Short mmCIF file of C-alpha atoms in Angstrom, two decimals:
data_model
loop_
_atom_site.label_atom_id
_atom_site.label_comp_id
_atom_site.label_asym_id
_atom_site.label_seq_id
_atom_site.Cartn_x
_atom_site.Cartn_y
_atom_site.Cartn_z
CA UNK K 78 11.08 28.07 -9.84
CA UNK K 79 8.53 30.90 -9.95
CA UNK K 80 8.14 33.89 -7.29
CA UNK K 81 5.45 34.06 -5.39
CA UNK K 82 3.21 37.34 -6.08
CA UNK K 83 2.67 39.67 -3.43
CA UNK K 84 -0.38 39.10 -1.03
CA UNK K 85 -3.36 40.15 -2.23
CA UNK K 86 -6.92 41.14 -0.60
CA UNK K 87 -7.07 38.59 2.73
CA UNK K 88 -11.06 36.91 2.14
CA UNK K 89 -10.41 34.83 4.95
CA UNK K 90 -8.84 36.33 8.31
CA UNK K 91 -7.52 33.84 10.53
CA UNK K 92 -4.69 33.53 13.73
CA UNK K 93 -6.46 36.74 15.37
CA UNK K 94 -7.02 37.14 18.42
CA UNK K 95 -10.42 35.35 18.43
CA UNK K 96 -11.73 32.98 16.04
CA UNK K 97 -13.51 34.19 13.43
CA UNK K 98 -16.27 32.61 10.82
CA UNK K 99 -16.53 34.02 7.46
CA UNK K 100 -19.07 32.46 4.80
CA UNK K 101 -17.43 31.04 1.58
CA UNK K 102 -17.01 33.29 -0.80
CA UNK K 103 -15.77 30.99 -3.69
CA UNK K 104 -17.66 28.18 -6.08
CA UNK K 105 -16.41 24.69 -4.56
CA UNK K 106 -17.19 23.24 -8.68
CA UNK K 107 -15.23 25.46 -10.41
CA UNK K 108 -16.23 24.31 -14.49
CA UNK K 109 -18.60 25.05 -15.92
CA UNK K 110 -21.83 22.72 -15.93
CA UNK K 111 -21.39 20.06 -18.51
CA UNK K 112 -17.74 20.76 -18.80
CA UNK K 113 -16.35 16.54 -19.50
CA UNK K 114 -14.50 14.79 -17.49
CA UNK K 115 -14.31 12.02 -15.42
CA UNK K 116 -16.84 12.66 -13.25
CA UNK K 117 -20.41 12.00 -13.40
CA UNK K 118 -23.12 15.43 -13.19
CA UNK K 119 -24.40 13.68 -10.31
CA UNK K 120 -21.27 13.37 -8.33
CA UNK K 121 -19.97 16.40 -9.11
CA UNK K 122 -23.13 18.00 -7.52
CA UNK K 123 -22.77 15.75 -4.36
CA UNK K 124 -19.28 17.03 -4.34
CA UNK K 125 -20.57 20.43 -4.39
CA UNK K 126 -23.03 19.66 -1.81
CA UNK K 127 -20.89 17.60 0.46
CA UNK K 128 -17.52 18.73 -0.03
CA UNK K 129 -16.35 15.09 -1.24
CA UNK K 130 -16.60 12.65 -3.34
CA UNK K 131 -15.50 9.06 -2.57
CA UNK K 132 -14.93 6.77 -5.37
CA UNK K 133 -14.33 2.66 -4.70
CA UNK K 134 -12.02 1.71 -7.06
CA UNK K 135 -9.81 4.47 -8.55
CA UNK K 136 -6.85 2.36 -9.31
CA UNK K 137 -6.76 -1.59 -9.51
CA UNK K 138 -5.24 -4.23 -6.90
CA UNK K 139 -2.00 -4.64 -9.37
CA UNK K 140 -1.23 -0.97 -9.20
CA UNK K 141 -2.25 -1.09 -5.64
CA UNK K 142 0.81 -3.79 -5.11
CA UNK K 143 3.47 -1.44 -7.24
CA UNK K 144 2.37 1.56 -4.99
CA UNK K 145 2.34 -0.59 -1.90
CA UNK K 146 6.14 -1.56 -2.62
CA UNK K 147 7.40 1.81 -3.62
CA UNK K 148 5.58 2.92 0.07
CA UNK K 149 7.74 0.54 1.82
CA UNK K 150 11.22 1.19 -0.07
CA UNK K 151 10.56 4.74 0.72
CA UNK K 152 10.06 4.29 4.38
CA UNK K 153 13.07 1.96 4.82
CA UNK K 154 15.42 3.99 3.13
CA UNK K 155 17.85 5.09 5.64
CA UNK K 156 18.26 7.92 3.32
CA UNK K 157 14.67 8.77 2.96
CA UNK K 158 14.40 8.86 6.79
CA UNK K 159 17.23 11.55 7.68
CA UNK K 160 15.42 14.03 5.02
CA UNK K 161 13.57 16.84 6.37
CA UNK K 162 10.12 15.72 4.69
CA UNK K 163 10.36 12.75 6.23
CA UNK K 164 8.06 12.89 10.03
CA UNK K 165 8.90 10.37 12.73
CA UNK K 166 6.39 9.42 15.28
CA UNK K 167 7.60 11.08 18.83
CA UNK K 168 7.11 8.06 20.64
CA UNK K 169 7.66 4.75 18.07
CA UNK K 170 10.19 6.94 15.90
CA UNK K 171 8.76 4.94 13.05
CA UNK K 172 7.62 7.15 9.92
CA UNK K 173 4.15 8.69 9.70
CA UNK K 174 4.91 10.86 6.37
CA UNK K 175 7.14 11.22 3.78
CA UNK K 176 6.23 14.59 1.98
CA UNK K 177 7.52 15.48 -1.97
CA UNK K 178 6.64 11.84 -2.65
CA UNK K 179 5.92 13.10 -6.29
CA UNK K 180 9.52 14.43 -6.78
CA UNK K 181 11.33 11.74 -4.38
CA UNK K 182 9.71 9.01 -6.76
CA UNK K 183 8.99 8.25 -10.02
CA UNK K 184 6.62 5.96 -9.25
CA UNK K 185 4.55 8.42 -7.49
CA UNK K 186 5.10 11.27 -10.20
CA UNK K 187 3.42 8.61 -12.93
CA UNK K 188 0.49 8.28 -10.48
CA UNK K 189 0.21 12.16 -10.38
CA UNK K 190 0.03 12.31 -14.14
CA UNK K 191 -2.38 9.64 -14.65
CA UNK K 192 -5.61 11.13 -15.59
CA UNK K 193 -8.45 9.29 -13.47
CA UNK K 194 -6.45 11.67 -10.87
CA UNK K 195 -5.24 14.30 -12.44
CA UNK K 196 -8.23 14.76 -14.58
CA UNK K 197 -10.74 14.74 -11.67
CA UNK K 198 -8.74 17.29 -10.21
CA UNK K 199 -8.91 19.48 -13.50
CA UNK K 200 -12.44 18.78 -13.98
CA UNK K 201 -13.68 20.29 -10.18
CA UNK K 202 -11.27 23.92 -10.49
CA UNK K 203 -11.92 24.56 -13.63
CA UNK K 204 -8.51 24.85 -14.69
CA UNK K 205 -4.83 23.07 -15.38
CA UNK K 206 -3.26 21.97 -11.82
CA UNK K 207 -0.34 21.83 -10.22
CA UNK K 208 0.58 19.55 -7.20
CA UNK K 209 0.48 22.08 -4.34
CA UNK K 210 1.90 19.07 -1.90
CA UNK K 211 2.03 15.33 -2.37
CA UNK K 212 2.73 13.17 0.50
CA UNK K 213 2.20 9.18 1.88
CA UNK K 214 0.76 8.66 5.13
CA UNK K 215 1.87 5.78 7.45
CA UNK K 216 -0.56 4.97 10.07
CA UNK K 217 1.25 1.55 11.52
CA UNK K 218 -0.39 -0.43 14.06
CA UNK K 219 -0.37 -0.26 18.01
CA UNK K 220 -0.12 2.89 18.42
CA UNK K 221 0.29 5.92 15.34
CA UNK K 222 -1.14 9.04 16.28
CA UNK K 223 -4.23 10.72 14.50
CA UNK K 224 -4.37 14.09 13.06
CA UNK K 225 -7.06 16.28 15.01
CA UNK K 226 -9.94 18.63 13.34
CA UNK K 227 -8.86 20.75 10.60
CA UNK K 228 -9.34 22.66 7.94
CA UNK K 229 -6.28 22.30 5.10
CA UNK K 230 -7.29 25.39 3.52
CA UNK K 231 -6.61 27.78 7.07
CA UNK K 232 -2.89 26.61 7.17
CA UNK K 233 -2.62 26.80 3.29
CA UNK K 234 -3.90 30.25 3.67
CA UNK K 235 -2.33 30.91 6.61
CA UNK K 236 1.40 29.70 6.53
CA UNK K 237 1.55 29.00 2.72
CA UNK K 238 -0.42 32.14 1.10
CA UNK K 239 -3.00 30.19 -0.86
CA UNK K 240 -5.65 33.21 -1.71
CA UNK K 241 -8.36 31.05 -2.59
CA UNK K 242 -10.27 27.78 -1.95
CA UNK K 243 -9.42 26.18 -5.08
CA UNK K 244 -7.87 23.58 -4.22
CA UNK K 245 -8.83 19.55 -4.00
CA UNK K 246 -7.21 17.06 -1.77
CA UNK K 247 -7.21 13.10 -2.93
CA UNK K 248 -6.96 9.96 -0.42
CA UNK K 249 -6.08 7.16 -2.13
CA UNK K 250 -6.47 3.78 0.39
CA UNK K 251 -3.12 1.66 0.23
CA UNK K 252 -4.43 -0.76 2.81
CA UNK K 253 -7.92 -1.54 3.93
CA UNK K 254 -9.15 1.32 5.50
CA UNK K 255 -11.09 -0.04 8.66
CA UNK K 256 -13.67 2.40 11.01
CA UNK K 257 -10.92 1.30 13.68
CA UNK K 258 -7.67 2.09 12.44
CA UNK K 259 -8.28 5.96 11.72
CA UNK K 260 -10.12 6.32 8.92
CA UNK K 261 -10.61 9.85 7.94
CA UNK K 262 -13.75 11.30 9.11
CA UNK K 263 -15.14 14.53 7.85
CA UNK K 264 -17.87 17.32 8.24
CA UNK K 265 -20.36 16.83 5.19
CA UNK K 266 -20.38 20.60 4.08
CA UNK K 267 -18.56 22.07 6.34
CA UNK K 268 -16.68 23.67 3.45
CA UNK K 269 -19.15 26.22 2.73
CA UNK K 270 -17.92 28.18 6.37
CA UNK K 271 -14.19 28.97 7.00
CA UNK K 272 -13.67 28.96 10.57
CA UNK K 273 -10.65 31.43 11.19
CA UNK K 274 -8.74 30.09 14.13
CA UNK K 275 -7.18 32.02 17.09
CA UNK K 276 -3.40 32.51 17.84
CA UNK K 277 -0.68 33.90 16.41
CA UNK K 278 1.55 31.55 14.56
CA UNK K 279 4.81 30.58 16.16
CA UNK K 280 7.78 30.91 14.41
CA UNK K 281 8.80 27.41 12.40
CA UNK K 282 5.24 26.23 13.64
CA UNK K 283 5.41 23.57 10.50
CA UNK K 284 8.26 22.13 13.02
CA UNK K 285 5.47 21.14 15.60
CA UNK K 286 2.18 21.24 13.52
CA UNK K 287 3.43 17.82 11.81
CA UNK K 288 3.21 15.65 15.05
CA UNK K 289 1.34 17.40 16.80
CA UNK K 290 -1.06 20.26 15.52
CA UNK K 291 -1.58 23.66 17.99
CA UNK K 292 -1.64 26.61 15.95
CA UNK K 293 -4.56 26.62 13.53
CA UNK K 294 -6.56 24.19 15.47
CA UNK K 295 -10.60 25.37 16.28
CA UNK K 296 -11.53 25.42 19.60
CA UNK K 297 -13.94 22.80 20.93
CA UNK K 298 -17.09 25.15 21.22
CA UNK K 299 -16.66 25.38 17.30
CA UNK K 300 -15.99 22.15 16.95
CA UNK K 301 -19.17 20.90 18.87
CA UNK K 302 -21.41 23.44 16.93
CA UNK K 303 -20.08 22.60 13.50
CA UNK K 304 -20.40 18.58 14.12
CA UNK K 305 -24.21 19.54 15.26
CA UNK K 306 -24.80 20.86 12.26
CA UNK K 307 -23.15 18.53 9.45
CA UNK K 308 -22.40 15.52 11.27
CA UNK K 309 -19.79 13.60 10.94
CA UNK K 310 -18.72 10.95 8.13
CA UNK K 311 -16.24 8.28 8.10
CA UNK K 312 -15.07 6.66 5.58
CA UNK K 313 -13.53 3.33 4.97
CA UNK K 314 -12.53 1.45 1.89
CA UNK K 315 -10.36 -1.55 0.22
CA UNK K 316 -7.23 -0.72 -1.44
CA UNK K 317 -7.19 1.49 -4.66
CA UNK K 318 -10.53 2.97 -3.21
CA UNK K 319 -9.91 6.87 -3.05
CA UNK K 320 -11.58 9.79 -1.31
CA UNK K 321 -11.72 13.41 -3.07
CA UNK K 322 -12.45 16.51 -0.43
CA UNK K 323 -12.41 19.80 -1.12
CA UNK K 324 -9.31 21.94 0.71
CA UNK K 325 -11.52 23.62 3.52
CA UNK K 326 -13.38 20.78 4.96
CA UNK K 327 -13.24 20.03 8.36
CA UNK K 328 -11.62 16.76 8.79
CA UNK K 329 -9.45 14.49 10.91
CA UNK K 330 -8.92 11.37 11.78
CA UNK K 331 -8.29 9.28 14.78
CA UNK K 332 -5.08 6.85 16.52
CA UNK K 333 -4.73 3.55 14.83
CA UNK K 334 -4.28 1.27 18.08
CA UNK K 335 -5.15 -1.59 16.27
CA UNK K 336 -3.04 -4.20 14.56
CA UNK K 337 -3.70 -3.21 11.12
CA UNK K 338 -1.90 -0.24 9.56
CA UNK K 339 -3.61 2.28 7.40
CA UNK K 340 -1.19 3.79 4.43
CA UNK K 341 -2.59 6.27 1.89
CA UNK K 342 -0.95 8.33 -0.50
CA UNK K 343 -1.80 11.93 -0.50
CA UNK K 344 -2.15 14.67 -3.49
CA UNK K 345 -2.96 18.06 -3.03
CA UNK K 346 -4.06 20.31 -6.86
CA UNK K 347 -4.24 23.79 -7.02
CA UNK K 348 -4.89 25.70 -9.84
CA UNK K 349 -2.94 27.41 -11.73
CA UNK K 350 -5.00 30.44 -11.20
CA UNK K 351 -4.64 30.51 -7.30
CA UNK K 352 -0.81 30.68 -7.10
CA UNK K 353 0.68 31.36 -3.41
CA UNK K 354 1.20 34.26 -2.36
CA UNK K 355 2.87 35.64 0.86
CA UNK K 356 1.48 34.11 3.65
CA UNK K 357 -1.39 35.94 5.04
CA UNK K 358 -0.74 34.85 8.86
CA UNK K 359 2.71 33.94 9.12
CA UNK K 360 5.80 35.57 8.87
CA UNK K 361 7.53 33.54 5.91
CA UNK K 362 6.25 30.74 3.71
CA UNK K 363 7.01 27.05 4.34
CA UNK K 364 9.49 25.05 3.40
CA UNK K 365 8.88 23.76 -0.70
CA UNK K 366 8.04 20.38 0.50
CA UNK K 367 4.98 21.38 2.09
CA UNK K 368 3.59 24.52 0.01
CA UNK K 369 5.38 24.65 -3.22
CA UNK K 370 6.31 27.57 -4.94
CA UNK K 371 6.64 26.19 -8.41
CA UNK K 372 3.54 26.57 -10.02
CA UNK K 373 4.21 23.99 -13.61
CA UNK K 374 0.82 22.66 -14.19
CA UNK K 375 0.65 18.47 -14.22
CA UNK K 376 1.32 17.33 -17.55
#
């Protein structure tokens, strides 16, 4: 376990009393060019454009079937269910996450270490990772709830003390992912402009925020101008197919009324070099499961 350092200079004020946009003042490639990796100059620069990078096949149908399974044993554990990183749908009760997936399962951890992940996430911050969150998200049919606009980086910032945007979220597609049965949609670079949102943060707002976001959410004015200006992309894939977006993009995704459920599993890298700190608009951090505060880079 490592202690978090005091906060440091805040580049990115947020939960004010009005919101508040504030150009980004960090690289969203953070190698150098030509560093190797994974991936391709070209992608990396329409990652750096865009804000993400969506790749059709990152892992293969077999391994699709292996993750698909451990999803389900997870989500049926009776166990699994009465733990705090588990979150229940208000209305169906059934599961929409299961956060910590990395440490609740070995199956997950191996998919952390594997390197077409872990190495792409090395290869855009410049640096050795750690997993900053992990979680899987259950989207059953007939009724699971989306999860509205956002930026990840304004509650990592916010409630978890992250100083800096260097940090890289990846979707990977358990199930089809259909443009009816929330897929993500996001902002094409919207990344480049942090919108600090208005409102003091309740107290245990991480409580709430996972069923039903309020604090950190931007207000619909924003919301219009920032869709005039980008757009809006959505994105839909087979399974094994994987989406890579960089931690301030604004993003959500819709309900999934239809009969087809969309499962992903979720990784969040930081770098090693943008350890939390104390939150800069909250009054403590959150729980472990949801911003950790042991830093061991991925090995």
């Amino acid at each position: 376990m490592t202690t978090a350092p005091e906060r440091t200079a805040d580049l990115y004020p947020t939960r004010g009393a009005s919101e508040v946009i504030t150009p980004r003042q960090d690289p969203t490639v953070w190698s150098a060019p030509g560093t190797p990796g994974p991936i391709e100059a070209a992608d990396l620069e329409a990652y750096d454009r865009d804000g993400f990078l969506a790749i059709d096949q990152l892992i293969t149908p077999d391994e699709v079937e292996v993750y698909n399974r451990e999803l389900n044993r997870l989500v049926s554990d009776p166990l699994i269910r009465a733990d705090e990183r588990s979150i229940v749908e208000p209305k169906s009760q059934e599961i929409r996450s299961v956060f910590e997936v990395h440490k609740i399962s070995e199956v997950f951890a191996g998919l952390v270490r594997d390197p077409r992940v872990v190495g792409r996430a090395r290869q855009i911050l410049g640096s050795d990772v750690y997993v900053h969150q992990s979680r899987i998200n259950v989207k059953p049919g007939f009724g699971a709830s989306g999860f509205y606009w956002h930026s990840d980086f304004e509650t990592w910032h916010a409630e978890d003390g992250l100083p800096n945007m260097r940090t890289v979220s990846v979707s990977i597609a358990l199930t089809e992912n259909y443009e009816t049965n929330g897929a993500l949609m996001i902002m094409p670079g919207s990344h480049r402009t942090f919108l600090g949102c208005a409102g003091a943060t309740p107290k245990d707002n991480y409580k709430k925020s996972l069923q039903m976001q309020d604090a950190g959410t931007p207000s619909d004015e924003a919301l219009t101008r920032l869709a005039g200006e980008h757009g809006i992309r959505l994105f839909t894939g087979k399974p094994g197919s994987a989406t890579w977006f960089d931690c301030n993009c604004m993003h959500g995704s819709g309900d999934n009324i239809t009969p087809y459920p969309r499962s992903n599993v979720f990784i969040v890298f930081n770098s090693v070099e943008n350890t939390a700190v104390e939150p800069f608009a909250a009054p403590i951090p959150r729980p472990e499961f949801l911003g950790a505060r042991d830093f061991t880079p991925v090995r």
